[in-house]
Short mmCIF file of N, CA and C in Angstrom, two decimals:
data_model
loop_
_atom_site.label_atom_id
_atom_site.label_comp_id
_atom_site.label_asym_id
_atom_site.label_seq_id
_atom_site.Cartn_x
_atom_site.Cartn_y
_atom_site.Cartn_z
N MET A 1 20.12 19.91 -14.08
CA MET A 1 20.12 18.77 -14.24
C MET A 1 20.15 17.71 -15.25
N ASN A 2 20.42 17.08 -15.53
CA ASN A 2 19.77 15.47 -16.84
C ASN A 2 19.27 14.44 -15.18
N ASP A 3 18.14 14.51 -16.11
CA ASP A 3 17.62 13.67 -15.23
C ASP A 3 16.50 12.61 -15.64
N ASN A 4 18.01 11.88 -16.90
CA ASN A 4 17.72 10.67 -16.82
C ASN A 4 18.56 9.31 -17.09
N VAL A 5 18.55 8.77 -17.23
CA VAL A 5 19.36 6.73 -16.78
C VAL A 5 18.88 6.68 -18.25
N ARG A 6 20.73 6.81 -19.25
CA ARG A 6 21.17 6.55 -20.02
C ARG A 6 21.81 4.72 -19.83
N PHE A 7 21.40 4.07 -21.00
CA PHE A 7 21.84 2.75 -20.79
C PHE A 7 22.72 2.59 -22.01
N ILE A 8 24.07 2.46 -21.92
CA ILE A 8 25.19 2.07 -22.89
C ILE A 8 25.31 0.84 -23.27
N ARG A 9 25.64 0.19 -24.58
CA ARG A 9 25.73 -0.93 -25.40
C ARG A 9 26.65 -1.28 -26.74
N ASP A 10 28.21 -1.74 -26.46
CA ASP A 10 28.34 -0.83 -26.97
C ASP A 10 29.61 0.23 -26.89
N GLY A 11 29.53 1.17 -26.29
CA GLY A 11 29.60 2.34 -26.61
C GLY A 11 28.40 3.39 -27.01
N GLU A 12 27.60 2.72 -27.31
CA GLU A 12 26.48 3.62 -28.09
C GLU A 12 25.05 3.57 -27.21
N ALA A 13 24.79 5.09 -27.38
CA ALA A 13 23.50 4.77 -26.64
C ALA A 13 22.06 3.23 -26.40
N ALA A 14 22.30 2.21 -26.39
CA ALA A 14 21.44 1.95 -25.98
C ALA A 14 20.03 2.66 -26.22
N ASN A 15 19.59 3.32 -24.95
CA ASN A 15 18.27 3.62 -24.35
C ASN A 15 18.65 4.63 -23.44
N GLN A 16 17.41 4.99 -23.25
CA GLN A 16 17.74 6.49 -21.84
C GLN A 16 16.09 6.36 -21.13
N MET A 17 15.51 7.29 -20.39
CA MET A 17 14.64 6.62 -19.19
C MET A 17 14.03 7.96 -18.24
N SER A 18 13.63 8.87 -17.89
CA SER A 18 13.82 9.36 -17.00
C SER A 18 13.81 8.84 -15.44
N THR A 19 13.90 9.48 -14.83
CA THR A 19 14.50 8.87 -13.55
C THR A 19 13.12 9.07 -12.49
N HIS A 20 11.66 10.11 -13.15
CA HIS A 20 10.48 10.43 -12.79
C HIS A 20 9.59 9.10 -13.12
N ASN A 21 10.20 8.86 -13.77
CA ASN A 21 9.44 7.24 -14.24
C ASN A 21 9.85 5.91 -13.64
N ILE A 22 10.92 5.83 -12.99
CA ILE A 22 11.66 5.02 -12.56
C ILE A 22 11.28 4.78 -10.83
N PHE A 23 10.78 3.30 -10.49
CA PHE A 23 10.29 3.11 -9.12
C PHE A 23 11.29 2.26 -8.60
N ALA A 24 11.84 1.58 -9.04
CA ALA A 24 13.60 0.47 -8.30
C ALA A 24 14.50 0.59 -9.95
N VAL A 25 15.58 0.14 -9.87
CA VAL A 25 16.54 -0.23 -10.89
C VAL A 25 17.17 -1.84 -10.44
N PHE A 26 16.51 -2.61 -11.00
CA PHE A 26 17.53 -4.00 -10.96
C PHE A 26 18.43 -4.59 -12.16
N ILE A 27 18.70 -4.21 -11.72
CA ILE A 27 20.35 -4.62 -12.46
C ILE A 27 21.35 -6.38 -12.37
N VAL A 28 20.71 -6.96 -13.39
CA VAL A 28 21.09 -8.68 -13.68
C VAL A 28 22.36 -9.06 -14.24
N GLY A 29 22.63 -9.63 -13.60
CA GLY A 29 24.12 -9.51 -14.01
C GLY A 29 25.70 -9.49 -13.95
N GLU A 30 26.35 -9.32 -14.93
CA GLU A 30 27.84 -8.33 -14.68
C GLU A 30 27.23 -7.39 -15.57
N MET A 31 27.47 -5.58 -14.52
CA MET A 31 27.54 -4.52 -15.42
C MET A 31 28.01 -3.53 -14.62
N SER A 32 28.75 -2.50 -15.29
CA SER A 32 29.30 -1.62 -15.03
C SER A 32 28.43 -0.04 -14.05
N VAL A 33 28.18 0.42 -13.17
CA VAL A 33 27.27 1.33 -12.68
C VAL A 33 28.12 2.10 -11.73
N THR A 34 28.49 3.56 -12.32
CA THR A 34 28.56 4.86 -11.28
C THR A 34 28.23 5.53 -10.46
N THR A 35 29.01 5.40 -9.24
CA THR A 35 28.79 6.11 -8.18
C THR A 35 28.27 7.18 -8.00
N ALA A 36 28.36 7.70 -8.96
CA ALA A 36 27.52 9.27 -9.53
C ALA A 36 26.03 9.01 -9.40
N LEU A 37 26.03 7.49 -10.55
CA LEU A 37 24.33 7.00 -10.72
C LEU A 37 23.72 6.13 -10.16
N LEU A 38 24.71 6.04 -8.62
CA LEU A 38 23.82 4.68 -7.81
C LEU A 38 23.22 6.27 -6.28
N LYS A 39 24.22 7.33 -6.19
CA LYS A 39 24.01 8.29 -5.74
C LYS A 39 22.79 9.46 -5.67
N LYS A 40 22.63 9.92 -7.52
CA LYS A 40 21.06 10.09 -8.02
C LYS A 40 20.54 9.64 -7.66
N LEU A 41 20.81 8.60 -7.79
CA LEU A 41 19.03 7.31 -7.94
C LEU A 41 18.46 7.55 -6.35
N THR A 42 19.66 7.22 -5.33
CA THR A 42 19.09 6.78 -4.36
C THR A 42 18.51 8.30 -3.45
N ALA A 43 19.19 9.42 -3.76
CA ALA A 43 18.66 10.46 -3.72
C ALA A 43 17.60 11.10 -4.07
N GLN A 44 16.45 10.62 -4.82
CA GLN A 44 15.57 10.55 -5.70
C GLN A 44 14.61 9.45 -5.00
N GLY A 45 14.43 8.67 -4.47
CA GLY A 45 13.91 7.63 -3.86
C GLY A 45 13.92 6.25 -4.23
N ILE A 46 14.87 5.97 -5.45
CA ILE A 46 14.70 5.61 -6.09
C ILE A 46 16.36 4.01 -5.50
N SER A 47 16.05 2.60 -5.36
CA SER A 47 16.88 1.51 -4.50
C SER A 47 17.29 1.17 -5.71
N VAL A 48 18.16 0.70 -5.99
CA VAL A 48 19.13 -0.61 -6.75
C VAL A 48 19.08 -1.44 -6.37
N PHE A 49 19.45 -2.82 -6.79
CA PHE A 49 19.35 -4.03 -5.96
C PHE A 49 20.03 -4.70 -7.52
N LEU A 50 21.49 -5.67 -7.39
CA LEU A 50 22.21 -6.56 -7.92
C LEU A 50 21.75 -7.68 -7.63
N LEU A 51 21.55 -8.72 -8.84
CA LEU A 51 20.50 -9.54 -8.83
C LEU A 51 22.21 -10.57 -9.95
N ASN A 52 22.21 -11.74 -9.44
CA ASN A 52 22.86 -13.34 -10.18
C ASN A 52 22.03 -13.28 -11.29
N ASN A 53 22.87 -13.83 -11.97
CA ASN A 53 21.51 -14.36 -13.45
C ASN A 53 20.40 -15.37 -13.02
N ASN A 54 20.49 -15.61 -11.97
CA ASN A 54 19.14 -16.84 -11.47
C ASN A 54 18.19 -16.24 -10.25
N LEU A 55 18.53 -14.53 -10.66
CA LEU A 55 17.74 -13.49 -10.06
C LEU A 55 18.01 -13.22 -8.58
N ARG A 56 19.35 -13.85 -8.01
CA ARG A 56 19.69 -13.77 -6.26
C ARG A 56 19.50 -12.38 -5.86
N THR A 57 19.38 -11.85 -5.13
CA THR A 57 19.83 -10.46 -4.77
C THR A 57 21.12 -10.62 -3.90
N LYS A 58 22.39 -10.32 -4.73
CA LYS A 58 23.86 -9.91 -4.12
C LYS A 58 23.86 -9.02 -3.43
N ALA A 59 23.09 -7.79 -4.05
CA ALA A 59 23.48 -6.53 -2.56
C ALA A 59 22.03 -5.57 -2.99
N ALA A 60 22.29 -4.46 -2.46
CA ALA A 60 21.18 -3.68 -2.91
C ALA A 60 21.92 -2.54 -2.01
N VAL A 61 21.18 -1.69 -2.50
CA VAL A 61 21.57 0.03 -2.13
C VAL A 61 20.54 0.78 -1.80
N MET A 62 19.72 0.88 -0.56
CA MET A 62 18.61 1.63 -0.88
C MET A 62 18.43 2.97 -0.78
N ALA A 63 17.16 3.41 -0.92
CA ALA A 63 17.11 4.37 -1.08
C ALA A 63 16.31 5.70 0.24
N GLU A 64 16.60 6.59 0.34
CA GLU A 64 16.87 8.00 2.06
C GLU A 64 15.06 7.26 2.61
N ALA A 65 14.22 6.88 1.45
CA ALA A 65 12.69 7.60 1.68
C ALA A 65 11.89 5.99 2.24
N GLY A 66 11.02 5.98 2.74
CA GLY A 66 10.35 4.57 2.86
C GLY A 66 9.59 4.04 2.70
N GLY A 67 9.83 3.14 1.71
CA GLY A 67 9.50 2.40 0.49
C GLY A 67 7.66 2.62 0.21
N ASN A 68 6.61 2.11 0.89
CA ASN A 68 5.91 1.97 0.39
C ASN A 68 4.85 3.27 -0.23
N TYR A 69 5.41 3.98 0.99
CA TYR A 69 4.79 5.05 0.62
C TYR A 69 5.68 6.47 -0.03
N LEU A 70 7.03 6.17 -0.35
CA LEU A 70 7.75 7.02 -2.04
C LEU A 70 6.73 6.10 -2.82
N LEU A 71 6.44 5.06 -3.24
CA LEU A 71 6.16 4.19 -3.88
C LEU A 71 4.79 5.02 -4.63
N ARG A 72 4.00 4.73 -3.09
CA ARG A 72 2.87 4.80 -3.91
C ARG A 72 2.30 6.79 -3.86
N GLU A 73 3.70 7.65 -3.69
CA GLU A 73 3.82 9.07 -3.97
C GLU A 73 3.74 9.76 -5.05
N LYS A 74 5.27 8.69 -5.60
CA LYS A 74 5.70 8.83 -7.18
C LYS A 74 4.85 8.36 -7.99
N GLN A 75 3.35 7.06 -8.12
CA GLN A 75 2.42 6.44 -8.61
C GLN A 75 1.16 7.70 -9.02
N TYR A 76 1.27 8.67 -7.89
CA TYR A 76 0.34 9.69 -7.83
C TYR A 76 0.70 10.71 -8.54
N ALA A 77 2.44 10.92 -8.51
CA ALA A 77 3.21 12.19 -8.79
C ALA A 77 2.83 11.78 -10.37
N CYS A 78 3.18 11.05 -11.03
CA CYS A 78 3.59 10.33 -12.39
C CYS A 78 2.46 10.45 -12.83
N VAL A 79 0.96 10.75 -12.81
CA VAL A 79 -0.03 10.74 -13.70
C VAL A 79 -0.71 12.29 -13.91
N LYS A 80 -1.03 12.58 -14.63
CA LYS A 80 -1.62 14.14 -15.06
C LYS A 80 -2.77 14.16 -14.24
N GLU A 81 -3.45 13.29 -14.17
CA GLU A 81 -5.22 14.33 -13.15
C GLU A 81 -4.94 13.00 -12.36
N LEU A 82 -5.76 13.64 -11.42
CA LEU A 82 -6.53 12.77 -9.95
C LEU A 82 -7.41 11.83 -10.19
N THR A 83 -8.31 11.54 -11.87
CA THR A 83 -9.00 10.99 -11.88
C THR A 83 -8.20 8.94 -12.94
N ILE A 84 -7.31 9.69 -13.49
CA ILE A 84 -6.35 8.30 -13.75
C ILE A 84 -6.29 7.59 -12.35
N ALA A 85 -5.15 8.65 -11.53
CA ALA A 85 -5.14 7.92 -9.94
C ALA A 85 -5.81 7.50 -9.44
N ALA A 86 -7.39 7.84 -9.42
CA ALA A 86 -8.35 7.39 -8.31
C ALA A 86 -8.59 6.33 -9.01
N ASN A 87 -8.50 5.65 -10.26
CA ASN A 87 -9.08 4.13 -11.15
C ASN A 87 -7.61 3.85 -10.85
N ILE A 88 -6.45 3.89 -11.48
CA ILE A 88 -5.81 3.20 -10.08
C ILE A 88 -5.86 2.27 -8.71
N VAL A 89 -6.22 3.15 -7.94
CA VAL A 89 -6.27 2.91 -6.74
C VAL A 89 -7.94 1.85 -6.35
N ALA A 90 -8.91 2.45 -7.54
CA ALA A 90 -10.08 1.28 -7.45
C ALA A 90 -9.78 0.24 -8.12
N ASN A 91 -9.02 0.42 -8.69
CA ASN A 91 -8.41 -1.39 -9.70
C ASN A 91 -7.70 -2.36 -8.79
N LYS A 92 -7.24 -1.67 -7.35
CA LYS A 92 -6.20 -1.75 -6.22
C LYS A 92 -7.18 -2.69 -5.50
N ILE A 93 -8.18 -1.52 -5.12
CA ILE A 93 -9.13 -1.55 -4.37
C ILE A 93 -9.62 -3.28 -4.51
N ASN A 94 -9.94 -2.98 -5.82
CA ASN A 94 -10.87 -4.05 -6.02
C ASN A 94 -9.90 -5.31 -6.12
N GLU A 95 -8.60 -6.01 -6.88
CA GLU A 95 -8.21 -6.73 -6.53
C GLU A 95 -8.04 -7.50 -5.32
N GLN A 96 -7.71 -6.20 -4.35
CA GLN A 96 -7.12 -6.89 -2.89
C GLN A 96 -8.41 -6.85 -2.44
N GLU A 97 -9.82 -7.01 -3.23
CA GLU A 97 -11.07 -7.85 -2.35
C GLU A 97 -11.35 -9.24 -2.93
N LYS A 98 -10.86 -8.93 -4.53
CA LYS A 98 -11.25 -10.90 -5.10
C LYS A 98 -10.60 -11.24 -4.93
N MET A 99 -9.34 -10.67 -3.83
CA MET A 99 -7.93 -11.11 -4.38
C MET A 99 -8.40 -12.68 -2.37
N LEU A 100 -8.91 -12.02 -1.47
CA LEU A 100 -9.59 -12.21 -0.40
C LEU A 100 -10.85 -12.93 0.11
N LYS A 101 -11.24 -12.72 -1.26
CA LYS A 101 -12.12 -13.80 -1.43
C LYS A 101 -12.09 -14.93 -2.46
N LYS A 102 -11.34 -15.08 -3.09
CA LYS A 102 -10.65 -15.94 -3.46
C LYS A 102 -9.76 -16.83 -2.36
N CYS A 103 -9.50 -16.58 -1.52
CA CYS A 103 -8.36 -17.08 -0.23
C CYS A 103 -9.26 -17.26 1.50
N LYS A 104 -10.97 -17.21 0.75
CA LYS A 104 -11.74 -17.01 1.61
C LYS A 104 -11.53 -17.03 2.30
N ARG A 105 -10.89 -15.42 3.07
CA ARG A 105 -10.32 -15.32 4.11
C ARG A 105 -11.59 -13.88 4.88
N THR A 106 -12.34 -14.17 5.87
CA THR A 106 -13.59 -13.62 5.92
C THR A 106 -12.73 -11.76 6.48
N TYR A 107 -13.10 -10.79 5.63
CA TYR A 107 -13.09 -9.43 5.72
C TYR A 107 -14.30 -8.55 5.63
N ASP A 108 -14.52 -7.13 6.39
CA ASP A 108 -14.88 -6.51 6.07
C ASP A 108 -15.68 -5.79 4.80
N ALA A 109 -16.73 -5.83 3.64
CA ALA A 109 -16.99 -5.74 2.59
C ALA A 109 -17.50 -4.81 2.58
N ASN A 110 -17.95 -3.75 4.15
CA ASN A 110 -18.03 -1.83 4.45
C ASN A 110 -16.82 -1.77 3.88
N VAL A 111 -15.76 -1.95 4.34
CA VAL A 111 -14.69 -1.27 4.26
C VAL A 111 -14.33 -0.92 2.89
N PHE A 112 -14.96 -1.63 2.01
CA PHE A 112 -14.42 -2.03 0.87
C PHE A 112 -15.39 -0.83 -0.25
N THR A 113 -16.64 -1.30 0.24
CA THR A 113 -18.00 -0.33 -0.27
C THR A 113 -17.34 1.27 -0.18
N ASN A 114 -17.81 1.05 1.32
CA ASN A 114 -17.37 2.36 1.58
C ASN A 114 -15.69 3.45 0.55
N ALA A 115 -15.11 2.97 0.79
CA ALA A 115 -13.27 3.01 -0.04
C ALA A 115 -14.14 3.21 -1.12
N ARG A 116 -14.88 2.23 -2.34
CA ARG A 116 -15.80 2.91 -3.25
C ARG A 116 -16.22 4.30 -3.47
N SER A 117 -17.47 4.26 -3.32
CA SER A 117 -18.01 5.75 -2.76
C SER A 117 -16.61 6.58 -2.04
N MET A 118 -16.51 6.91 -1.70
CA MET A 118 -15.02 7.80 -1.56
C MET A 118 -14.48 7.91 -2.37
N LEU A 119 -13.93 7.31 -3.22
CA LEU A 119 -12.92 7.21 -4.68
C LEU A 119 -13.90 8.29 -5.27
N GLN A 120 -15.06 8.67 -5.19
CA GLN A 120 -16.08 9.07 -6.19
C GLN A 120 -16.61 10.97 -6.28
N LYS A 121 -15.74 10.71 -4.18
CA LYS A 121 -15.62 11.96 -4.45
C LYS A 121 -14.47 12.73 -4.20
N VAL A 122 -13.19 12.00 -4.08
CA VAL A 122 -12.25 12.23 -3.95
C VAL A 122 -11.43 13.80 -4.66
N SER A 123 -10.99 15.10 -3.68
CA SER A 123 -10.23 15.67 -4.31
C SER A 123 -9.26 16.24 -4.35
N ASP A 124 -8.10 15.88 -4.26
CA ASP A 124 -6.90 15.64 -3.76
C ASP A 124 -5.98 14.52 -3.85
N ARG A 125 -5.04 14.51 -3.96
CA ARG A 125 -3.82 12.99 -3.88
C ARG A 125 -3.87 12.34 -2.24
N GLU A 126 -4.34 13.70 -1.37
CA GLU A 126 -3.86 13.50 0.37
C GLU A 126 -5.24 12.03 0.40
N GLN A 127 -5.97 12.29 -0.21
CA GLN A 127 -7.13 11.92 -0.35
C GLN A 127 -7.15 10.24 -0.31
N LEU A 128 -7.02 10.31 -1.69
CA LEU A 128 -6.69 9.36 -2.74
C LEU A 128 -5.88 8.52 -1.64
N LEU A 129 -4.83 8.81 -1.22
CA LEU A 129 -3.70 7.89 -0.46
C LEU A 129 -4.41 7.66 0.94
N GLY A 130 -5.06 8.30 1.41
CA GLY A 130 -5.63 7.65 2.72
C GLY A 130 -7.44 6.58 2.11
N ILE A 131 -7.70 6.95 1.08
CA ILE A 131 -8.46 5.76 0.80
C ILE A 131 -7.55 4.61 0.69
N GLU A 132 -6.74 4.77 0.21
CA GLU A 132 -5.90 3.48 -0.38
C GLU A 132 -5.46 2.64 1.19
N GLY A 133 -4.81 3.53 1.61
CA GLY A 133 -4.73 3.15 3.13
C GLY A 133 -6.14 2.12 4.01
N TYR A 134 -6.31 3.22 3.34
CA TYR A 134 -8.34 2.54 4.55
C TYR A 134 -8.01 0.67 4.22
N THR A 135 -8.30 0.57 3.21
CA THR A 135 -8.66 -0.92 3.17
C THR A 135 -7.63 -1.71 3.43
N THR A 136 -6.60 -1.48 3.34
CA THR A 136 -4.80 -2.58 3.27
C THR A 136 -5.12 -2.85 4.88
N PRO A 137 -5.66 -2.80 6.22
CA PRO A 137 -5.60 -3.87 6.88
C PRO A 137 -6.17 -5.07 6.58
N GLN A 138 -7.38 -5.12 6.06
CA GLN A 138 -7.90 -6.15 5.64
C GLN A 138 -7.59 -7.18 5.20
N SER A 139 -6.61 -6.91 4.35
CA SER A 139 -5.70 -7.90 4.00
C SER A 139 -4.03 -8.49 4.86
N PHE A 140 -4.28 -7.95 5.93
CA PHE A 140 -3.34 -8.42 7.05
C PHE A 140 -4.39 -9.06 8.03
N CYS A 141 -3.79 -10.37 8.47
CA CYS A 141 -3.95 -10.76 9.77
C CYS A 141 -4.51 -10.58 10.53
N LYS A 142 -5.22 -11.28 11.65
CA LYS A 142 -5.94 -10.06 12.41
C LYS A 142 -5.57 -11.19 13.94
N ASN A 143 -5.25 -12.38 13.62
CA ASN A 143 -4.49 -12.72 14.56
C ASN A 143 -3.33 -12.17 15.35
N LEU A 144 -2.87 -11.43 14.98
CA LEU A 144 -0.88 -10.58 14.87
C LEU A 144 -1.20 -9.47 15.47
N VAL A 145 -0.93 -9.99 16.87
CA VAL A 145 -0.07 -8.99 18.04
C VAL A 145 0.82 -8.36 17.71
N TYR A 146 0.90 -6.60 18.35
CA TYR A 146 2.63 -6.12 18.17
C TYR A 146 3.15 -6.27 19.33
N THR A 147 4.49 -6.76 19.93
CA THR A 147 5.47 -7.49 21.12
C THR A 147 6.01 -6.71 20.94
N TYR A 148 5.96 -5.81 21.44
CA TYR A 148 8.03 -5.32 21.34
C TYR A 148 8.52 -5.86 20.12
N ARG A 149 8.76 -5.08 18.69
CA ARG A 149 9.70 -5.27 18.03
C ARG A 149 8.91 -6.99 17.21
N SER A 150 8.38 -6.87 17.25
CA SER A 150 8.07 -8.54 16.96
C SER A 150 6.44 -8.84 16.40
N PHE A 151 5.58 -8.78 16.14
CA PHE A 151 4.61 -9.27 15.57
C PHE A 151 4.36 -11.41 16.02
N GLN A 152 3.32 -11.40 17.09
CA GLN A 152 3.31 -12.75 16.95
C GLN A 152 2.11 -13.37 17.06
N MET A 153 1.25 -14.45 16.68
CA MET A 153 0.33 -15.14 16.71
C MET A 153 -0.52 -14.84 18.10
N GLY A 154 -1.52 -14.31 18.24
CA GLY A 154 -2.69 -13.82 19.59
C GLY A 154 -2.99 -15.56 20.15
N ILE A 155 -2.65 -15.14 21.59
CA ILE A 155 -2.82 -16.48 22.76
C ILE A 155 -4.78 -16.75 22.28
N GLY A 156 -5.01 -18.01 21.91
CA GLY A 156 -6.39 -18.22 21.63
C GLY A 156 -6.85 -17.70 20.64
N LEU A 157 -6.44 -17.15 19.35
CA LEU A 157 -7.18 -16.23 18.89
C LEU A 157 -6.70 -18.14 17.07
N ILE A 158 -5.97 -18.56 17.65
CA ILE A 158 -5.33 -19.67 15.99
C ILE A 158 -6.71 -20.23 15.72
#
């Protein structure tokens, strides 16, 4: 099975890329795309977005699997060594904390310190996914309360 996407310009192959390295496809402007390609991409968890020349989304063909989990899963599958993946997660954690400081948001610094220390002892991809997910709630508003399919500001927390 051919796992490459080939880009053809004026009847000539201009470039090609392995589907294992693609997270999403953004098509800007007018272009021909086959249904076979759309089926193959979505089956491999790759969403396709059709944009106009002003980069406004006109249509989207969404992949079957869920967004962030699949993206993170592909990131770890693409890297050859666990240490490289751990460095990617460490950079994400550092940038997340930097953003919280820059926005002057209150957060638990121990969460980030603990995550960094856990990264030193990580032994597999699943642990790495857990460590990355451990710090994520710090970036979201703590005043939001889940109320029947919607988030609302908590009473008296504003």
